[in-house]
């Protein structure tokens, strides 16, 4: 019988992401995969609800995401070195003030580092393009080059953006459970061009990454 809190929770946003993760896991029984919804509120609420069971030792936020120029190509994977709520704060005449600068806690969440490194090594060994860097959580999908530039200046090394990581991490922090975020890149962060999104390629990369979870997590 499994000991208490020995399972791993994987939080995706939509059914296509959940299905890609499940294909990769091939029935491995230590994992539960949920659809947490789009955005931080849905992700935090879904994660918190799942964590109440006390079954989990690790949570992975996994899905597709946008890749920042020169950091993450379409079809590649980003393993978060840090999860950052990049637009959570206040706009002032002098510029953006983060939650940290406002004194209301932190917009940054640490991640489970060792498992991230094992996953990166396994992906490299499997020939999957992968990078590690900050993954930004945003409320609005970036749609202009100007906003992409602002975010890259605000967070040096920003590698990917998505909409859920910080919410998942917030639920984990309350329970003291480590968190990771993995994004398969479907589109470039910048001027909106939905026709250029390569969701199929990203879902394949997500499946490939998930097939390594049994080995490294
Ligand atoms: O239309 C589809 O078939 C489809 C399949 C899987 C996922 C989607 C989504 O649109 C999921 C929304 C999800 O995507 C993340 N995401 C992806 N790119 C970005 C981005 O450039 N900026 C922010 N978020 C992005 C996000 O986390 C959403 O949850 C559609």
PDB file of C-alpha atoms and ligand atoms in Angstrom, residues 12-17 37-39 63-67 136 138 140-142 161-165 181 183-184 186-190 194 197 199 203, ligand 1:
ATOM      1  CA  UNK A  12      -2.853  21.034 -16.305  1.00  0.00           C
ATOM      2  CA  UNK A  13      -5.242  23.703 -17.582  1.00  0.00           C
ATOM      3  CA  UNK A  14      -7.251  22.076 -20.366  1.00  0.00           C
ATOM      4  CA  UNK A  15      -8.167  18.560 -21.488  1.00  0.00           C
ATOM      5  CA  UNK A  16      -5.673  18.474 -24.397  1.00  0.00           C
ATOM      6  CA  UNK A  17      -2.825  19.063 -21.939  1.00  0.00           C
ATOM      7  CA  UNK A  37      -8.664  25.427 -15.453  1.00  0.00           C
ATOM      8  CA  UNK A  38      -7.156  28.499 -17.094  1.00  0.00           C
ATOM      9  CA  UNK A  39      -5.732  31.313 -14.974  1.00  0.00           C
ATOM     10  CA  UNK A  63       1.086  22.644 -19.954  1.00  0.00           C
ATOM     11  CA  UNK A  64       1.778  24.671 -23.037  1.00  0.00           C
ATOM     12  CA  UNK A  65       3.147  28.196 -22.910  1.00  0.00           C
ATOM     13  CA  UNK A  66       4.656  31.084 -24.806  1.00  0.00           C
ATOM     14  CA  UNK A  67       8.424  31.210 -25.296  1.00  0.00           C
ATOM     15  CA  UNK A 136       6.190  34.060 -15.786  1.00  0.00           C
ATOM     16  CA  UNK A 138       0.492  36.486 -16.482  1.00  0.00           C
ATOM     17  CA  UNK A 140      -3.318  38.412 -19.986  1.00  0.00           C
ATOM     18  CA  UNK A 141      -1.536  36.551 -22.795  1.00  0.00           C
ATOM     19  CA  UNK A 142       1.082  38.941 -24.143  1.00  0.00           C
ATOM     20  CA  UNK A 161       4.953  32.719 -19.918  1.00  0.00           C
ATOM     21  CA  UNK A 162       1.721  30.992 -19.025  1.00  0.00           C
ATOM     22  CA  UNK A 163      -1.277  31.706 -16.832  1.00  0.00           C
ATOM     23  CA  UNK A 164      -1.337  29.248 -13.922  1.00  0.00           C
ATOM     24  CA  UNK A 165       2.035  28.574 -12.274  1.00  0.00           C
ATOM     25  CA  UNK A 181       6.433  24.097 -13.534  1.00  0.00           C
ATOM     26  CA  UNK A 183       5.979  24.427 -20.170  1.00  0.00           C
ATOM     27  CA  UNK A 184       6.022  23.072 -23.698  1.00  0.00           C
ATOM     28  CA  UNK A 186       3.435  26.476 -28.486  1.00  0.00           C
ATOM     29  CA  UNK A 187       4.016  30.079 -29.536  1.00  0.00           C
ATOM     30  CA  UNK A 188       6.384  32.998 -29.329  1.00  0.00           C
ATOM     31  CA  UNK A 189       5.667  35.671 -26.715  1.00  0.00           C
ATOM     32  CA  UNK A 190       4.957  38.799 -28.727  1.00  0.00           C
ATOM     33  CA  UNK A 194      -3.022  32.639 -33.136  1.00  0.00           C
ATOM     34  CA  UNK A 197       0.565  28.656 -32.514  1.00  0.00           C
ATOM     35  CA  UNK A 199      -0.217  23.450 -30.245  1.00  0.00           C
ATOM     36  CA  UNK A 203       1.556  18.765 -26.858  1.00  0.00           C
TER      37      UNK A 203
HETATM   38  O1  LIG B   1      -6.931  24.949 -28.943  1.00  0.00           O
HETATM   39  C1  LIG B   1      -6.388  23.933 -28.503  1.00  0.00           C
HETATM   40  O2  LIG B   1      -6.422  22.822 -29.061  1.00  0.00           O
HETATM   41  C2  LIG B   1      -5.647  24.031 -27.247  1.00  0.00           C
HETATM   42  C3  LIG B   1      -4.979  22.923 -26.777  1.00  0.00           C
HETATM   43  C4  LIG B   1      -4.268  23.022 -25.615  1.00  0.00           C
HETATM   44  C5  LIG B   1      -4.224  24.251 -24.934  1.00  0.00           C
HETATM   45  C6  LIG B   1      -4.903  25.336 -25.431  1.00  0.00           C
HETATM   46  C7  LIG B   1      -4.878  26.619 -24.745  1.00  0.00           C
HETATM   47  O3  LIG B   1      -5.148  27.653 -25.282  1.00  0.00           O
HETATM   48  C8  LIG B   1      -4.515  26.548 -23.335  1.00  0.00           C
HETATM   49  C9  LIG B   1      -4.466  27.903 -22.672  1.00  0.00           C
HETATM   50  C10 LIG B   1      -3.224  27.868 -21.864  1.00  0.00           C
HETATM   51  O4  LIG B   1      -2.118  28.080 -22.643  1.00  0.00           O
HETATM   52  C11 LIG B   1      -1.128  28.681 -21.896  1.00  0.00           C
HETATM   53  N1  LIG B   1      -0.456  29.564 -22.834  1.00  0.00           N
HETATM   54  C12 LIG B   1      -0.011  29.174 -24.041  1.00  0.00           C
HETATM   55  N2  LIG B   1       0.644  30.155 -24.646  1.00  0.00           N
HETATM   56  C13 LIG B   1       0.622  31.197 -23.822  1.00  0.00           C
HETATM   57  C14 LIG B   1       1.176  32.520 -23.890  1.00  0.00           C
HETATM   58  O5  LIG B   1       1.835  32.934 -24.864  1.00  0.00           O
HETATM   59  N3  LIG B   1       0.939  33.333 -22.846  1.00  0.00           N
HETATM   60  C15 LIG B   1       0.245  32.923 -21.760  1.00  0.00           C
HETATM   61  N4  LIG B   1      -0.272  31.690 -21.660  1.00  0.00           N
HETATM   62  C16 LIG B   1      -0.086  30.840 -22.666  1.00  0.00           C
HETATM   63  C17 LIG B   1      -1.822  29.305 -20.698  1.00  0.00           C
HETATM   64  O6  LIG B   1      -1.221  28.826 -19.544  1.00  0.00           O
HETATM   65  C18 LIG B   1      -3.272  28.849 -20.791  1.00  0.00           C
HETATM   66  O7  LIG B   1      -3.681  28.073 -19.722  1.00  0.00           O
HETATM   67  C19 LIG B   1      -5.620  25.258 -26.587  1.00  0.00           C
END
